[in-house]
Amino acid sequence: MRFRGIGRTRMRTVALAMVAMAIVAAVATALLSSRNTATAGSDDLQTAAVTPLPTGNTGPSGLPLPRFVSLKTDRVNVRRGPSTAHQVSWVFARKGLPVEIIAEYDHWRRVRDSEGEEGWVYHSLLTGRRTALVAPWRRDGALELHSEPNDRSATVARLETGVVGDVVDCTGEWCEITVSGYDGWIEQTMLWGVYPGERID
């Protein structure tokens, strides 16, 4: 089992691959036998696992897909499929980390992290509280947190890449965030956890 905050070293073995294929085969068999008894409004398990709904749609919960949320606790199991019968792929170990929900099945949510990895998380381990990672795609340097939503205003703090902040407000171009007691504005394109042009207030 792997634990992670942001970075993760991928480890794949032939044994794990064989187990994964066996699980997929079992799920597919179960779906074929139970598909006709699915309740109204529920997703097809196999479809939900591999095909997120297009942008602009809503999931069975009635909430938009995709959408950003954050982790509610310091330990969140990410599974290969939407049930506790599925193997844990890795464990998030950072409360408040933003993730993107891209599909829903019953009480499970398929999430994508800032590195593009995907897996299933139980809904109660997620919260609608909006957070964002500061430029996780950059490996060095720091970004300025400004007192106003423009680059001519005073610098409140310099933020290391990969820092997580609470999102307070977004204009579509700039976002106000709080990080370790500092409050200020940063260009929206420098954050992972909010969409380009998204407005939050």
XYZ file of N, CA and C in Angstrom:
603
model
N 0.843 -1.196 0.000
C 0.000 0.000 0.000
C 0.871 1.236 0.000
N 0.469 2.241 -0.759
C 1.255 3.463 -0.869
C 0.565 4.621 -0.155
N 1.340 5.432 0.517
C 0.829 6.641 1.159
C 1.372 7.829 0.399
N 0.584 8.881 0.321
C 1.067 10.029 -0.424
C 0.438 11.314 0.056
N 1.202 12.410 -0.104
C 0.666 13.737 0.089
C 0.322 14.274 -1.273
N 1.357 14.616 -2.066
C 1.155 15.029 -3.449
C 1.863 14.051 -4.362
N 3.206 13.938 -4.241
C 3.956 13.085 -5.146
C 3.716 11.616 -4.864
N 3.914 10.798 -5.865
C 3.769 9.367 -5.696
C 4.699 8.649 -6.648
N 5.378 7.599 -6.194
C 6.180 6.752 -7.074
C 5.320 5.594 -7.507
N 5.120 5.469 -8.798
C 4.262 4.405 -9.303
C 4.995 3.077 -9.248
N 4.319 2.069 -8.700
C 4.899 0.734 -8.595
C 3.882 -0.254 -9.120
N 4.199 -0.881 -10.217
C 3.302 -1.853 -10.839
C 4.035 -3.187 -10.921
N 3.376 -4.253 -10.550
C 3.959 -5.579 -10.650
C 3.038 -6.467 -11.439
N 3.585 -7.565 -11.948
C 2.770 -8.504 -12.715
C 1.685 -9.083 -11.832
N 2.007 -9.348 -10.547
C 1.019 -9.928 -9.645
C -0.155 -9.002 -9.461
N 0.114 -7.718 -9.241
C -0.969 -6.756 -9.054
C -1.801 -6.638 -10.313
N -1.141 -6.663 -11.470
C -1.873 -6.574 -12.729
C -2.824 -7.744 -12.876
N -2.368 -8.956 -12.489
C -3.226 -10.123 -12.599
C -4.410 -10.034 -11.653
N -4.160 -9.527 -10.431
C -5.258 -9.353 -9.478
C -6.263 -8.357 -10.016
N -5.747 -7.244 -10.583
C -6.638 -6.220 -11.127
C -7.508 -6.776 -12.235
N -6.898 -7.595 -13.133
C -7.677 -8.172 -14.229
C -8.741 -9.121 -13.711
N -8.413 -9.862 -12.640
C -9.388 -10.787 -12.064
C -10.560 -10.027 -11.465
N -10.261 -8.885 -10.804
C -11.319 -8.071 -10.212
C -12.232 -7.506 -11.291
N -11.621 -6.988 -12.378
C -12.409 -6.424 -13.471
C -13.317 -7.488 -14.077
N -12.787 -8.691 -14.242
C -13.581 -9.770 -14.827
C -14.755 -10.116 -13.924
N -14.500 -10.143 -12.599
C -15.575 -10.476 -11.659
C -16.655 -9.412 -11.666
N -16.240 -8.143 -11.709
C -17.211 -7.049 -11.729
C -18.047 -7.096 -12.998
N -17.388 -7.330 -14.136
C -18.116 -7.380 -15.400
C -19.141 -8.499 -15.386
N -18.774 -9.675 -14.827
C -19.707 -10.804 -14.754
C -20.903 -10.462 -13.886
N -20.619 -9.804 -12.735
C -21.704 -9.426 -11.832
C -22.643 -8.427 -12.488
N -22.090 -7.515 -13.266
C -22.912 -6.504 -13.932
C -23.844 -7.141 -14.952
N -23.328 -8.089 -15.706
C -24.148 -8.725 -16.728
C -25.332 -9.445 -16.118
N -25.137 -9.989 -14.894
C -26.206 -10.739 -14.266
C -27.187 -9.862 -13.515
N -26.767 -8.647 -13.131
C -27.629 -7.811 -12.294
C -28.085 -6.531 -12.967
N -27.702 -6.301 -14.203
C -27.994 -5.033 -14.865
C -29.486 -4.738 -14.910
N -30.300 -5.767 -15.130
C -31.735 -5.552 -15.270
C -32.393 -5.155 -13.964
N -31.705 -5.354 -12.817
C -32.307 -5.030 -11.530
C -31.812 -3.702 -10.990
N -31.040 -2.951 -11.779
C -30.510 -1.662 -11.320
C -31.652 -0.706 -11.039
N -31.509 0.055 -9.967
C -32.555 1.003 -9.600
C -32.495 2.222 -10.484
N -33.633 2.917 -10.611
C -33.703 4.106 -11.448
C -32.747 5.160 -10.918
N -32.003 5.802 -11.832
C -31.097 6.880 -11.462
C -29.699 6.416 -11.099
N -29.459 5.086 -11.010
C -28.123 4.607 -10.654
C -27.275 4.479 -11.912
N -25.945 4.635 -11.722
C -25.017 4.481 -12.837
C -24.760 3.010 -13.068
N -24.395 2.676 -14.289
C -23.861 1.350 -14.569
C -22.436 1.321 -14.071
N -22.103 0.339 -13.219
C -20.808 0.298 -12.555
C -19.647 0.298 -13.532
N -19.719 -0.552 -14.541
C -18.609 -0.656 -15.486
C -18.436 0.637 -16.265
N -19.538 1.237 -16.690
C -19.475 2.488 -17.442
C -18.918 3.615 -16.584
N -19.400 3.707 -15.339
C -18.937 4.769 -14.452
C -17.453 4.650 -14.170
N -16.948 3.419 -14.123
C -15.547 3.210 -13.774
C -14.601 3.673 -14.874
N -15.051 3.679 -16.106
C -14.114 3.981 -17.188
C -14.498 5.201 -18.019
N -15.739 5.681 -17.865
C -16.184 6.774 -18.721
C -16.850 7.877 -17.909
N -16.074 8.884 -17.427
C -16.671 10.001 -16.710
C -17.658 10.745 -17.596
N -18.671 11.327 -16.970
C -19.648 12.092 -17.730
C -18.994 13.333 -18.328
N -19.484 13.799 -19.473
C -18.903 14.982 -20.106
C -19.067 16.228 -19.248
N -18.214 17.202 -19.487
C -18.291 18.483 -18.803
C -19.666 19.102 -19.007
N -20.221 19.654 -17.926
C -21.521 20.311 -18.025
C -22.668 19.422 -17.588
N -22.421 18.124 -17.369
C -23.454 17.211 -16.914
C -23.527 17.184 -15.400
N -24.548 16.527 -14.883
C -24.656 16.311 -13.450
C -24.659 14.821 -13.181
N -24.195 14.451 -11.997
C -24.163 13.053 -11.605
C -25.434 12.645 -10.914
N -25.548 11.390 -10.475
C -26.727 10.909 -9.752
C -27.021 11.716 -8.494
N -25.991 12.357 -7.913
C -26.187 13.177 -6.716
C -26.881 14.493 -7.029
N -26.968 14.840 -8.321
C -27.530 16.121 -8.725
C -26.513 17.231 -8.767
N -25.265 16.926 -8.432
C -24.194 17.925 -8.442
C -23.422 17.860 -9.754
N -22.768 18.956 -10.132
C -22.070 19.011 -11.434
C -20.931 18.002 -11.539
N -20.701 17.538 -12.730
C -19.536 16.726 -13.066
C -18.865 17.326 -14.293
N -17.554 17.533 -14.246
C -16.697 17.339 -13.068
C -16.826 18.503 -12.093
N -16.241 18.348 -10.898
C -16.196 19.430 -9.910
C -15.043 19.177 -8.952
N -14.542 20.253 -8.369
C -13.462 20.144 -7.394
C -14.004 20.065 -5.979
N -13.384 19.234 -5.167
C -13.663 19.128 -3.736
C -12.310 18.979 -3.044
N -12.323 18.696 -1.747
C -11.059 18.458 -1.050
C -11.219 17.296 -0.076
N -10.106 16.787 0.403
C -10.115 15.643 1.314
C -10.482 16.099 2.718
N -11.374 15.325 3.356
C -11.874 15.713 4.673
C -10.939 15.288 5.801
N -10.139 14.244 5.581
C -9.283 13.713 6.636
C -7.850 13.533 6.148
N -6.976 13.183 7.089
C -5.564 12.972 6.763
C -5.284 11.586 6.193
N -6.301 10.729 6.183
C -6.112 9.386 5.615
C -7.327 9.041 4.774
N -7.122 8.942 3.476
C -8.208 8.633 2.543
C -7.760 7.505 1.620
N -8.439 6.367 1.720
C -8.142 5.239 0.839
C -8.686 5.503 -0.560
N -7.866 5.249 -1.552
C -8.283 5.359 -2.960
C -8.300 3.950 -3.532
N -9.478 3.511 -3.994
C -9.645 2.121 -4.419
C -9.737 2.006 -5.941
N -9.550 0.760 -6.402
C -9.599 0.490 -7.833
C -11.023 0.532 -8.371
N -12.007 0.341 -7.532
C -13.407 0.362 -7.948
C -14.285 0.882 -6.833
N -15.571 1.111 -7.110
C -16.478 1.745 -6.150
C -17.100 0.799 -5.133
N -16.263 0.162 -4.315
C -16.744 -0.639 -3.191
C -15.544 -1.017 -2.339
N -15.813 -1.413 -1.094
C -14.726 -1.816 -0.210
C -14.151 -3.179 -0.609
N -14.826 -3.858 -1.527
C -14.305 -5.131 -2.028
C -13.119 -4.918 -2.966
N -12.974 -3.706 -3.489
C -11.879 -3.413 -4.402
C -10.607 -3.059 -3.635
N -9.497 -3.394 -4.233
C -8.196 -3.168 -3.623
C -7.902 -1.684 -3.466
N -7.218 -1.332 -2.370
C -6.748 0.037 -2.161
C -5.519 0.262 -3.035
N -5.597 1.232 -3.932
C -4.484 1.534 -4.831
C -3.417 2.371 -4.133
N -3.859 3.367 -3.386
C -2.955 4.196 -2.605
C -3.763 4.903 -1.531
N -3.055 5.602 -0.643
C -3.694 6.330 0.454
C -3.253 7.778 0.414
N -4.217 8.695 0.327
C -3.894 10.112 0.479
C -3.628 10.369 1.963
N -2.616 11.154 2.250
C -2.268 11.436 3.642
C -2.117 12.936 3.870
N -3.062 13.702 3.314
C -2.975 15.161 3.451
C -4.367 15.768 3.445
N -4.885 16.077 4.609
C -6.193 16.706 4.728
C -6.211 18.035 3.974
N -7.319 18.295 3.266
C -7.456 19.561 2.553
C -6.938 19.530 1.126
N -6.318 18.430 0.708
C -5.792 18.345 -0.654
C -6.942 18.386 -1.662
N -6.847 19.227 -2.694
C -7.922 19.269 -3.693
C -7.880 18.058 -4.621
N -9.049 17.566 -4.979
C -9.185 16.510 -5.982
C -10.394 16.860 -6.846
N -10.430 16.278 -8.022
C -11.521 16.550 -8.958
C -12.404 15.314 -9.078
N -13.689 15.473 -8.797
C -14.641 14.378 -8.989
C -15.020 14.338 -10.464
N -14.825 13.172 -11.079
C -15.118 13.051 -12.506
C -16.238 12.054 -12.791
N -16.660 11.276 -11.787
C -17.765 10.330 -11.972
C -18.315 9.950 -10.606
N -19.543 9.450 -10.596
C -20.195 9.023 -9.369
C -20.841 7.655 -9.571
N -20.817 6.845 -8.498
C -21.563 5.593 -8.501
C -22.030 5.331 -7.078
N -23.347 5.420 -6.879
C -23.910 5.235 -5.552
C -23.249 6.240 -4.596
N -22.625 5.759 -3.509
C -21.990 6.665 -2.548
C -20.492 6.839 -2.815
N -20.051 6.417 -3.980
C -18.630 6.490 -4.315
C -18.366 7.557 -5.364
N -17.185 8.145 -5.292
C -16.799 9.187 -6.229
C -15.454 8.829 -6.872
N -15.431 8.894 -8.194
C -14.159 8.691 -8.899
C -13.446 10.034 -8.942
N -12.234 10.081 -8.404
C -11.508 11.344 -8.301
C -10.220 11.290 -9.109
N -9.784 12.474 -9.502
C -8.504 12.647 -10.198
C -7.668 13.629 -9.387
N -6.388 13.322 -9.199
C -5.531 14.241 -8.454
C -4.721 15.121 -9.399
N -3.868 15.944 -8.838
C -3.130 16.926 -9.639
C -2.121 16.274 -10.572
N -1.797 15.006 -10.333
C -0.867 14.296 -11.202
C -1.584 13.481 -12.276
N -2.927 13.555 -12.266
C -3.697 12.851 -13.274
C -4.078 11.429 -12.912
N -3.712 10.979 -11.711
C -4.072 9.632 -11.266
C -5.533 9.595 -10.808
N -6.200 8.462 -11.053
C -7.625 8.354 -10.744
C -7.917 7.128 -9.885
N -8.961 7.228 -9.074
C -9.406 6.113 -8.245
C -10.710 6.463 -7.569
N -11.259 5.512 -6.813
C -12.572 5.686 -6.177
C -12.438 5.951 -4.683
N -13.207 6.932 -4.202
C -13.185 7.346 -2.799
C -14.622 7.390 -2.282
N -14.826 6.963 -1.042
C -16.163 7.021 -0.448
C -16.537 8.484 -0.198
N -17.786 8.811 -0.476
C -18.201 10.225 -0.505
C -17.993 10.956 0.814
N -18.133 10.267 1.955
C -18.032 10.946 3.243
C -16.610 11.376 3.579
N -15.637 10.926 2.800
C -14.246 11.325 3.016
C -13.881 12.581 2.234
N -14.876 13.146 1.535
C -14.681 14.360 0.744
C -15.541 15.489 1.286
N -15.128 16.706 1.050
C -15.889 17.873 1.474
C -15.945 18.900 0.360
N -17.003 19.708 0.346
C -17.148 20.739 -0.668
C -16.268 21.946 -0.435
N -15.548 21.976 0.663
C -14.614 23.074 0.938
C -13.605 23.179 -0.199
N -13.460 24.373 -0.752
C -12.579 24.569 -1.908
C -11.163 24.944 -1.468
N -10.240 24.171 -1.948
C -8.823 24.440 -1.723
C -8.113 24.367 -3.074
N -6.868 24.777 -3.107
C -6.112 24.726 -4.363
C -4.633 24.540 -4.075
N -3.968 23.845 -4.996
C -2.519 23.682 -4.944
C -1.863 24.784 -5.763
N -0.807 25.350 -5.229
C -0.074 26.394 -5.936
C 0.895 25.742 -6.927
N 0.611 25.916 -8.210
C 1.474 25.475 -9.316
C 2.181 24.147 -9.056
N 1.432 23.046 -8.849
C 2.088 21.766 -8.556
C 2.914 21.225 -9.720
N 2.715 21.761 -10.920
C 3.473 21.315 -12.096
C 4.874 21.912 -12.128
N 5.133 22.906 -11.274
C 6.465 23.498 -11.212
C 7.258 22.852 -10.097
N 8.526 22.652 -10.325
C 9.362 21.947 -9.357
C 10.255 22.875 -8.533
N 10.297 24.145 -8.862
C 11.113 25.058 -8.076
C 10.544 26.465 -8.173
N 11.157 27.378 -7.434
C 10.715 28.769 -7.471
C 9.557 29.018 -6.526
N 9.157 30.274 -6.431
C 8.052 30.690 -5.565
C 7.189 31.692 -6.319
N 5.930 31.791 -5.921
C 5.008 32.725 -6.559
C 4.545 33.757 -5.547
N 4.295 34.957 -6.032
C 3.910 36.052 -5.138
C 2.414 36.042 -4.853
N 2.101 36.250 -3.580
C 0.722 36.439 -3.137
C 0.530 37.939 -2.961
N -0.411 38.523 -3.716
C -0.578 39.982 -3.752
C -1.712 40.456 -2.848
N -1.632 41.729 -2.486
C -2.655 42.326 -1.630
C -3.941 42.629 -2.393
N -3.843 42.769 -3.709
C -4.995 43.043 -4.565
C -4.912 42.142 -5.796
N -6.036 41.976 -6.539
C -6.026 41.095 -7.712
C -5.360 41.705 -8.937
N -4.093 42.085 -8.786
C -3.284 42.554 -9.910
C -1.819 42.443 -9.513
N -0.947 42.326 -10.500
C 0.470 42.097 -10.204
C 1.226 43.370 -9.851
N 0.527 44.505 -9.812
C 1.167 45.767 -9.417
C 1.012 46.048 -7.925
N 0.156 45.285 -7.263
C -0.085 45.505 -5.833
C 1.037 44.902 -4.989
N 1.022 45.257 -3.720
C 2.084 44.828 -2.801
C 2.101 43.299 -2.656
N 3.278 42.781 -2.404
C 3.442 41.354 -2.173
C 3.210 41.039 -0.696
N 2.249 40.162 -0.445
C 1.913 39.768 0.929
C 2.831 38.649 1.403
N 3.105 37.710 0.502
C 3.961 36.565 0.847
C 4.455 35.926 -0.440
N 5.481 35.095 -0.312
C 5.962 34.308 -1.441
C 5.658 32.842 -1.140
N 4.939 32.191 -2.049
C 4.449 30.836 -1.816
C 5.279 29.815 -2.575
N 5.709 28.791 -1.877
C 6.400 27.691 -2.523
C 5.415 26.891 -3.366
N 5.881 26.313 -4.444
C 5.011 25.486 -5.275
C 4.588 24.245 -4.489
N 3.340 23.815 -4.715
C 2.823 22.649 -4.007
C 2.136 22.966 -2.700
N 2.181 24.230 -2.276
C 1.483 24.640 -1.057
C -0.031 24.586 -1.292
N -0.788 24.176 -0.275
C -2.248 24.145 -0.364
C -2.829 25.361 0.345
N -3.755 26.044 -0.331
C -4.427 27.198 0.268
C -5.935 27.044 0.211
N -6.632 27.717 1.122
C -8.088 27.757 1.100
C -8.542 28.832 0.116
N -9.459 28.459 -0.769
C -9.957 29.411 -1.761
C -11.079 30.246 -1.139
N -10.897 31.564 -1.169
C -11.883 32.490 -0.619
C -12.766 33.070 -1.713
N -12.139 33.448 -2.820
C -12.842 34.172 -3.884
C -12.054 34.005 -5.183
N -12.763 33.921 -6.300
C -12.093 33.908 -7.609
C -12.881 34.788 -8.572
N -12.172 35.629 -9.308
C -12.822 36.530 -10.254
C -12.917 35.948 -11.657
N -12.231 34.832 -11.876
C -12.098 34.286 -13.221
C -10.692 34.480 -13.751
N -9.974 35.430 -13.154
C -8.573 35.690 -13.516
C -7.641 35.624 -12.311
N -8.159 36.026 -11.153
C -7.389 36.010 -9.918
C -8.201 35.307 -8.833
N -7.486 34.672 -7.897
C -8.154 34.039 -6.760
C -7.561 34.559 -5.452
N -8.447 34.800 -4.505
C -8.015 35.144 -3.153
C -7.915 33.840 -2.365
N -6.755 33.602 -1.774
C -6.561 32.389 -0.993
C -5.928 32.733 0.356
N -6.083 31.821 1.299
C -5.400 31.969 2.588
C -4.450 30.792 2.754
N -3.217 31.110 3.142
C -2.173 30.095 3.330
C -1.402 30.411 4.598
N -1.471 29.532 5.570
C -0.694 29.692 6.815
C -0.867 31.069 7.442
N -2.095 31.561 7.450
C -2.385 32.842 8.078
C -2.239 34.047 7.165
N -1.713 33.856 5.963
C -1.590 34.943 4.992
C -2.774 34.912 4.032
N -3.306 36.094 3.754
C -4.437 36.210 2.838
C -4.034 37.134 1.692
N -4.274 36.684 0.461
C -3.925 37.522 -0.665
C -4.397 36.923 -1.976
N -3.977 37.532 -3.064
C -4.447 37.163 -4.402
C -3.318 36.576 -5.247
N -3.682 35.581 -6.068
C -2.738 34.940 -6.963
C -3.450 34.682 -8.287
N -2.693 34.693 -9.376
C -3.313 34.454 -10.675
C -3.970 33.077 -10.710
N -5.192 33.032 -11.230
C -5.976 31.803 -11.217
C -5.300 30.669 -11.985
N -4.568 31.022 -13.024
C -3.893 29.996 -13.839
C -2.740 29.321 -13.099
N -2.361 29.865 -11.946
C -1.285 29.299 -11.153
C -1.800 28.345 -10.074
N -3.080 28.024 -10.119
C -3.683 27.143 -9.115
C -4.257 25.886 -9.752
N -4.119 24.764 -9.042
C -4.829 23.539 -9.422
C -5.858 23.274 -8.331
N -7.126 23.277 -8.752
C -8.215 23.137 -7.785
C -9.353 24.084 -8.117
N -9.120 24.945 -9.103
C -10.168 25.831 -9.646
C -10.060 25.773 -11.162
N -11.181 25.956 -11.818
C -11.185 25.891 -13.282
C -10.844 27.249 -13.888
N -10.251 27.266 -15.079
C -9.982 28.538 -15.764
C -11.280 29.312 -15.967
N -11.283 30.553 -15.558
C -12.467 31.382 -15.731
C -13.551 31.172 -14.698
N -13.364 30.230 -13.782
C -14.397 29.957 -12.766
C -14.487 31.123 -11.778
N -15.717 31.461 -11.422
C -15.944 32.508 -10.428
C -16.433 31.884 -9.129
N -15.805 32.280 -8.035
C -16.174 31.773 -6.708
C -16.307 32.965 -5.771
N -17.412 33.011 -5.050
C -17.557 34.080 -4.032
C -18.382 33.583 -2.866
